[in-house]
Coordinates of C-alpha atoms in Angstrom, one line a residue:
X1 CA -101.3 146.4 28.3
X2 CA -97.6 145.6 28.0
X3 CA -95.4 147.6 30.4
X4 CA -92.3 148.9 28.6
X5 CA -88.9 149.3 30.1
X6 CA -88.3 152.3 32.4
X7 CA -91.9 152.6 33.6
X8 CA -91.4 150.4 36.6
X9 CA -87.8 151.3 37.4
X10 CA -87.4 150.6 41.1
X11 CA -85.1 147.5 41.4
X12 CA -87.0 146.3 44.5
X13 CA -90.3 146.3 42.6
X14 CA -88.6 144.6 39.5
X15 CA -87.2 141.9 41.8
X16 CA -90.4 141.5 43.7
X17 CA -92.6 141.1 40.6
X18 CA -90.0 138.8 39.0
X19 CA -90.0 136.6 42.1
X20 CA -93.8 136.4 42.2
X21 CA -93.8 135.7 38.5
X22 CA -91.2 132.9 38.7
X23 CA -92.9 131.4 41.8
X24 CA -96.4 131.6 40.1
X25 CA -95.1 130.1 36.9
X26 CA -93.3 127.3 38.7
X27 CA -96.4 126.4 40.6
X28 CA -98.5 126.5 37.4
X29 CA -96.0 124.2 35.7
X30 CA -96.2 121.7 38.6
X31 CA -100.0 121.6 38.4
X32 CA -100.0 121.3 34.6
X33 CA -98.0 118.1 34.9
X34 CA -101.2 116.4 36.0
X35 CA -103.0 117.1 32.7
X36 CA -103.1 114.6 29.9
X37 CA -100.3 114.9 27.4
X38 CA -101.8 114.9 23.9
X39 CA -104.6 117.3 24.5
X40 CA -102.5 119.7 26.6
X41 CA -99.7 119.8 24.1
X42 CA -101.8 120.7 21.0
X43 CA -104.1 123.0 22.9
X44 CA -101.3 125.0 24.4
X45 CA -99.7 125.4 21.0
X46 CA -102.8 126.6 19.3
X47 CA -104.0 128.8 22.2
X48 CA -100.7 130.5 22.5
X49 CA -100.6 131.1 18.7
X50 CA -104.2 132.4 18.7
X51 CA -103.5 134.8 21.6
X52 CA -100.3 136.1 20.0
X53 CA -102.1 136.8 16.8
X54 CA -105.1 138.3 18.4
X55 CA -103.0 140.7 20.6
X56 CA -101.7 142.2 17.4
X57 CA -105.2 143.4 16.5
X58 CA -105.8 146.6 18.5
X59 CA -109.4 147.9 18.3
X60 CA -110.1 151.7 18.6
X61 CA -111.8 153.5 21.4
X62 CA -112.4 157.2 22.2
X63 CA -112.5 158.9 25.6
X64 CA -113.7 162.5 25.6
X65 CA -112.2 162.8 22.1
X66 CA -108.9 161.2 23.0
X67 CA -108.1 158.2 20.7
X68 CA -107.3 155.0 22.6
X69 CA -107.0 151.4 21.6
X70 CA -107.2 148.1 23.3
X71 CA -106.4 144.5 22.5
X72 CA -107.1 141.0 23.9
X73 CA -105.1 140.1 27.0
X74 CA -106.2 136.4 26.6
X75 CA -105.7 135.2 30.2
X76 CA -109.3 134.2 30.7
X77 CA -109.6 132.7 27.3
X78 CA -106.5 130.5 27.7
X79 CA -107.8 129.4 31.2
X80 CA -111.1 128.4 29.7
X81 CA -109.3 126.2 27.2
X82 CA -106.5 124.8 29.5
X83 CA -107.5 125.6 33.1
X84 CA -105.9 128.3 35.2
X85 CA -102.4 126.7 35.3
X86 CA -102.2 125.9 31.6
X87 CA -103.6 129.4 30.9
X88 CA -100.9 131.0 32.9
X89 CA -98.2 129.0 31.0
X90 CA -99.7 130.1 27.7
X91 CA -99.5 133.7 28.6
X92 CA -95.9 133.3 29.8
X93 CA -95.0 131.8 26.5
X94 CA -96.7 134.6 24.6
X95 CA -95.1 137.3 26.7
X96 CA -91.6 135.9 26.3
X97 CA -91.9 135.7 22.5
X98 CA -93.4 139.2 22.3
X99 CA -90.6 140.7 24.5
X100 CA -87.6 139.0 22.9
X101 CA -88.8 138.7 19.3
X102 CA -90.8 141.9 18.8
X103 CA -89.7 144.2 21.6
X104 CA -93.3 144.4 23.0
X105 CA -93.0 144.8 26.7
X106 CA -89.8 145.5 28.5
X107 CA -87.4 142.8 29.7
X108 CA -87.2 144.5 33.1
X109 CA -91.0 144.5 33.2
X110 CA -91.5 140.9 32.1
X111 CA -92.2 139.7 35.6
X112 CA -94.8 142.5 36.2
X113 CA -96.4 141.8 32.8
X114 CA -96.8 138.1 33.7
X115 CA -98.2 138.9 37.1
X116 CA -100.8 141.2 35.5
X117 CA -101.7 139.3 32.4
X118 CA -100.8 135.7 33.4
X119 CA -101.4 135.3 37.1
X120 CA -104.1 137.9 37.4
X121 CA -105.6 137.2 34.0
X122 CA -105.7 133.5 34.0
X123 CA -105.7 132.4 37.7
X124 CA -107.8 135.2 39.2
X125 CA -110.0 135.4 36.1
X126 CA -110.6 131.6 36.5
X127 CA -111.5 132.1 40.2
X128 CA -114.3 134.4 39.0
X129 CA -115.3 132.2 36.0
X130 CA -115.5 128.8 37.8
X131 CA -118.2 129.6 40.4
X132 CA -120.4 131.3 37.8
X133 CA -120.0 128.4 35.4
X134 CA -121.1 126.0 38.1
X135 CA -124.0 128.1 39.3
X136 CA -125.4 128.7 35.8
X137 CA -124.5 125.3 34.5
X138 CA -124.2 123.9 30.9
X139 CA -122.7 125.6 28.0
X140 CA -124.4 128.9 29.0
X141 CA -122.5 128.8 32.3
X142 CA -119.2 128.4 30.4
X143 CA -120.0 131.3 28.0
X144 CA -121.4 133.8 30.6
X145 CA -118.7 132.9 33.2
X146 CA -115.9 133.3 30.6
X147 CA -117.2 136.7 29.5
X148 CA -117.6 138.0 33.1
X149 CA -114.3 136.6 34.1
X150 CA -112.6 138.2 31.1
X151 CA -114.0 141.7 31.9
X152 CA -112.9 141.5 35.5
X153 CA -109.5 140.2 34.6
X154 CA -108.8 143.3 32.6
X155 CA -109.8 145.6 35.4
X156 CA -107.8 143.6 38.0
X157 CA -104.7 143.8 35.8
X158 CA -105.1 147.5 35.3
X159 CA -105.5 148.1 39.0
X160 CA -102.5 145.9 39.8
X161 CA -100.3 147.9 37.5
X162 CA -101.3 151.1 39.2
X163 CA -100.1 149.7 42.6
X164 CA -96.9 148.5 40.9
X165 CA -96.3 152.0 39.5
X166 CA -96.9 153.6 42.9
X167 CA -94.5 151.1 44.6
X168 CA -91.8 152.1 42.2
X169 CA -91.9 155.7 43.5
X170 CA -94.6 157.3 41.4
X171 CA -97.3 158.0 44.0
X172 CA -98.2 161.4 42.6
X173 CA -101.8 161.4 41.3
X174 CA -102.2 157.8 42.4
X175 CA -106.0 157.9 42.7
X176 CA -106.3 159.8 39.4
X177 CA -104.1 157.2 37.7
X178 CA -106.0 154.4 39.3
X179 CA -109.4 155.9 38.4
X180 CA -108.4 156.5 34.7
X181 CA -106.7 153.1 34.4
X182 CA -109.9 151.4 35.6
X183 CA -112.2 153.6 33.6
X184 CA -110.3 153.1 30.3
X185 CA -109.8 149.4 30.9
X186 CA -113.4 148.9 31.8
X187 CA -114.2 149.8 28.2
X188 CA -111.3 147.7 26.9
X189 CA -112.6 144.9 29.1
X190 CA -115.9 144.9 27.1
X191 CA -113.9 144.2 24.0
X192 CA -112.0 141.4 25.9
X193 CA -115.4 139.9 27.0
X194 CA -116.9 140.1 23.5
X195 CA -113.8 138.5 21.9
X196 CA -113.6 135.8 24.6
X197 CA -117.3 135.1 24.3
X198 CA -117.2 134.8 20.5
X199 CA -114.3 132.3 20.6
X200 CA -115.8 130.3 23.4
X201 CA -119.2 130.1 21.7
X202 CA -117.5 128.9 18.5
X203 CA -115.5 126.2 20.3
X204 CA -118.6 125.1 22.1
X205 CA -120.5 124.7 18.8
X206 CA -117.8 122.8 17.0
X207 CA -115.5 121.0 19.6
X208 CA -116.9 121.4 23.1
X209 CA -114.5 118.7 24.3
X210 CA -111.7 121.3 24.0
X211 CA -113.1 123.3 26.9
X212 CA -111.4 122.6 30.2
X213 CA -114.1 121.1 32.4
X214 CA -112.8 119.1 35.3
X215 CA -116.3 118.0 36.4
X216 CA -117.9 117.2 33.0
X217 CA -119.3 113.8 32.2
X218 CA -117.2 111.6 29.9
X219 CA -118.4 111.1 26.3
X220 CA -116.8 108.8 23.8
X221 CA -115.4 110.8 20.9
X222 CA -112.5 110.0 18.5
X223 CA -109.5 112.2 19.0
X224 CA -107.5 113.6 16.0
X225 CA -105.2 116.1 17.6
X226 CA -103.2 116.6 14.4
X227 CA -106.2 117.9 12.6
X228 CA -107.2 120.1 15.6
X229 CA -103.7 121.6 15.7
X230 CA -103.6 122.3 12.0
X231 CA -107.0 124.0 12.1
X232 CA -106.2 126.1 15.1
X233 CA -102.9 127.2 13.7
X234 CA -104.6 128.1 10.4
X235 CA -107.1 130.3 12.2
X236 CA -104.3 132.0 14.1
X237 CA -102.3 132.6 11.0
X238 CA -105.4 134.0 9.2
X239 CA -105.8 136.5 12.0
X240 CA -102.1 137.6 11.8
X241 CA -102.3 137.9 8.0
X242 CA -105.7 139.5 7.4
X243 CA -106.6 141.4 10.6
X244 CA -103.3 142.5 12.2
X245 CA -102.3 144.8 9.3
X246 CA -105.6 146.8 10.0
X247 CA -105.0 147.2 13.7
X248 CA -105.6 150.6 15.3
X249 CA -102.5 152.7 15.7
X250 CA -103.8 154.7 18.6
X251 CA -101.9 154.2 21.9
X252 CA -103.3 151.4 24.0
X253 CA -104.9 152.0 27.4
X254 CA -101.7 151.9 29.4
X255 CA -99.8 154.2 26.9
X256 CA -102.7 156.7 26.8
X257 CA -103.0 157.0 30.6
X258 CA -99.2 157.1 30.8
X259 CA -99.1 160.0 28.4
X260 CA -101.9 161.9 30.2
X261 CA -100.1 161.6 33.6
X262 CA -96.5 161.7 32.2
X263 CA -95.2 158.4 33.4
X264 CA -94.8 157.3 29.8
X265 CA -93.3 159.7 27.2
X266 CA -95.4 158.9 24.1
X267 CA -93.4 161.3 22.0
X268 CA -90.4 159.1 21.9
X269 CA -89.9 155.4 21.5
X270 CA -88.4 153.5 24.4
X271 CA -85.4 151.4 23.3
X272 CA -85.8 147.9 24.6
X273 CA -83.1 146.3 26.8
X274 CA -82.7 143.5 24.2
X275 CA -82.7 144.3 20.5
X276 CA -85.6 142.5 19.0
X277 CA -85.3 140.5 15.8
X278 CA -88.7 141.9 14.5
X279 CA -89.0 145.3 16.1
X280 CA -92.5 146.7 16.5
X281 CA -94.1 143.8 14.6
X282 CA -92.5 144.9 11.4
X283 CA -90.5 142.3 9.4
X284 CA -87.1 143.7 8.5
X285 CA -86.7 144.2 4.8
X286 CA -90.4 144.7 4.2
X287 CA -90.9 148.0 6.0
X288 CA -91.7 149.8 2.8
X289 CA -95.0 147.9 2.7
X290 CA -96.3 148.3 6.2
X291 CA -99.2 145.9 5.9
X292 CA -97.1 143.2 4.4
X293 CA -94.4 143.7 7.0
X294 CA -97.0 143.4 9.8
X295 CA -98.5 140.2 8.3
X296 CA -95.1 138.6 7.8
X297 CA -94.1 139.5 11.3
X298 CA -97.4 138.1 12.6
X299 CA -96.9 134.8 10.7
X300 CA -93.3 134.4 12.0
X301 CA -94.3 135.2 15.6
X302 CA -97.4 133.0 15.5
X303 CA -95.4 130.0 14.2
X304 CA -92.7 130.6 16.8
X305 CA -95.1 130.8 19.7
X306 CA -97.0 127.8 18.4
X307 CA -93.9 125.7 18.4
X308 CA -92.6 127.0 21.7
X309 CA -96.0 126.3 23.3
X310 CA -96.1 122.7 22.1
X311 CA -92.5 122.1 23.1
X312 CA -93.1 123.6 26.6
X313 CA -96.3 121.6 27.1
X314 CA -94.8 118.4 25.8
X315 CA -91.8 118.8 28.1
X316 CA -93.9 119.6 31.1
X317 CA -96.4 116.7 30.7
X318 CA -93.7 114.2 29.7
X319 CA -94.4 111.0 31.5
X320 CA -98.1 111.6 32.0
X321 CA -100.5 109.3 30.1
X322 CA -101.4 110.2 26.5
X323 CA -105.0 110.8 26.1
X324 CA -107.1 107.9 24.7
X325 CA -110.7 107.0 24.7
X326 CA -113.5 109.1 26.2
X327 CA -113.6 112.9 25.9
X328 CA -115.1 115.3 28.4
X329 CA -117.7 117.8 27.2
X330 CA -119.8 120.5 28.6
X331 CA -123.3 119.5 29.6
X332 CA -125.8 120.6 26.8
X333 CA -122.9 121.7 24.6
X334 CA -122.8 118.8 22.2

């Protein structure tokens, strides 16, 4: 659900969403400083890499015969792994790389995209997830809370975009646009919830200590973050290589609704404000072989966002204690 350039074109809305995005990111960074260095650094790298790769894999949907696709937003998933503040920083990292490296999401809309997918997706999603997790308890609470929070985060992001669009001067058909954005993204949100649930269930089964649980009981467990980082990066690269080339080419939910209500011209490609190095996730020089070009672009992007995520986390948490000794795991998850 990346907003391209020229969709939100009112300078006041661009400035307002950018200011909210910068303020929210600054607050998230200040809160992330309190988290332990080793775990946060590695987890932020592999989570950012995994979400970047997963967002390349659009899955197909159909509404009254109209082909539509959706993809993981990842705000809730990153919040489950790193908490709401770390999750927001992960999404910011992914969005910046997607915008500048691949031209996915407009530079003028970067603030709005972060508000919708980072602040709404991670922080508001976590506000739904955490009470459910506590109420249900144990690993089941983590799983159910994550899936419910993921579904609602997609709906909230879609609704927020509609208000941003109206504020930029496109009030015509506001309620129709809002209704269709919510309806289409309710279906996409099911995919978001399923993907989030599968990933969380896997992590709970193999490394429950990776789940962010501020109230969990400490359990002694050896820490080998280098192995965790290599394994996580390997999985992300596998998604980019073997799944991304088979992604659906149908317009995503935002593009589809934009085409129906004429606030996005799907017949022509919008030129990004900054020329990307890997336009449209196609590695230059390999475009004769589309699948190979996509896989190569996915690999490069995944490695870039992994490195940037680790550097950012390491810089933010510098001076905080490195993690040693006991781990914290979900009750009943070991």
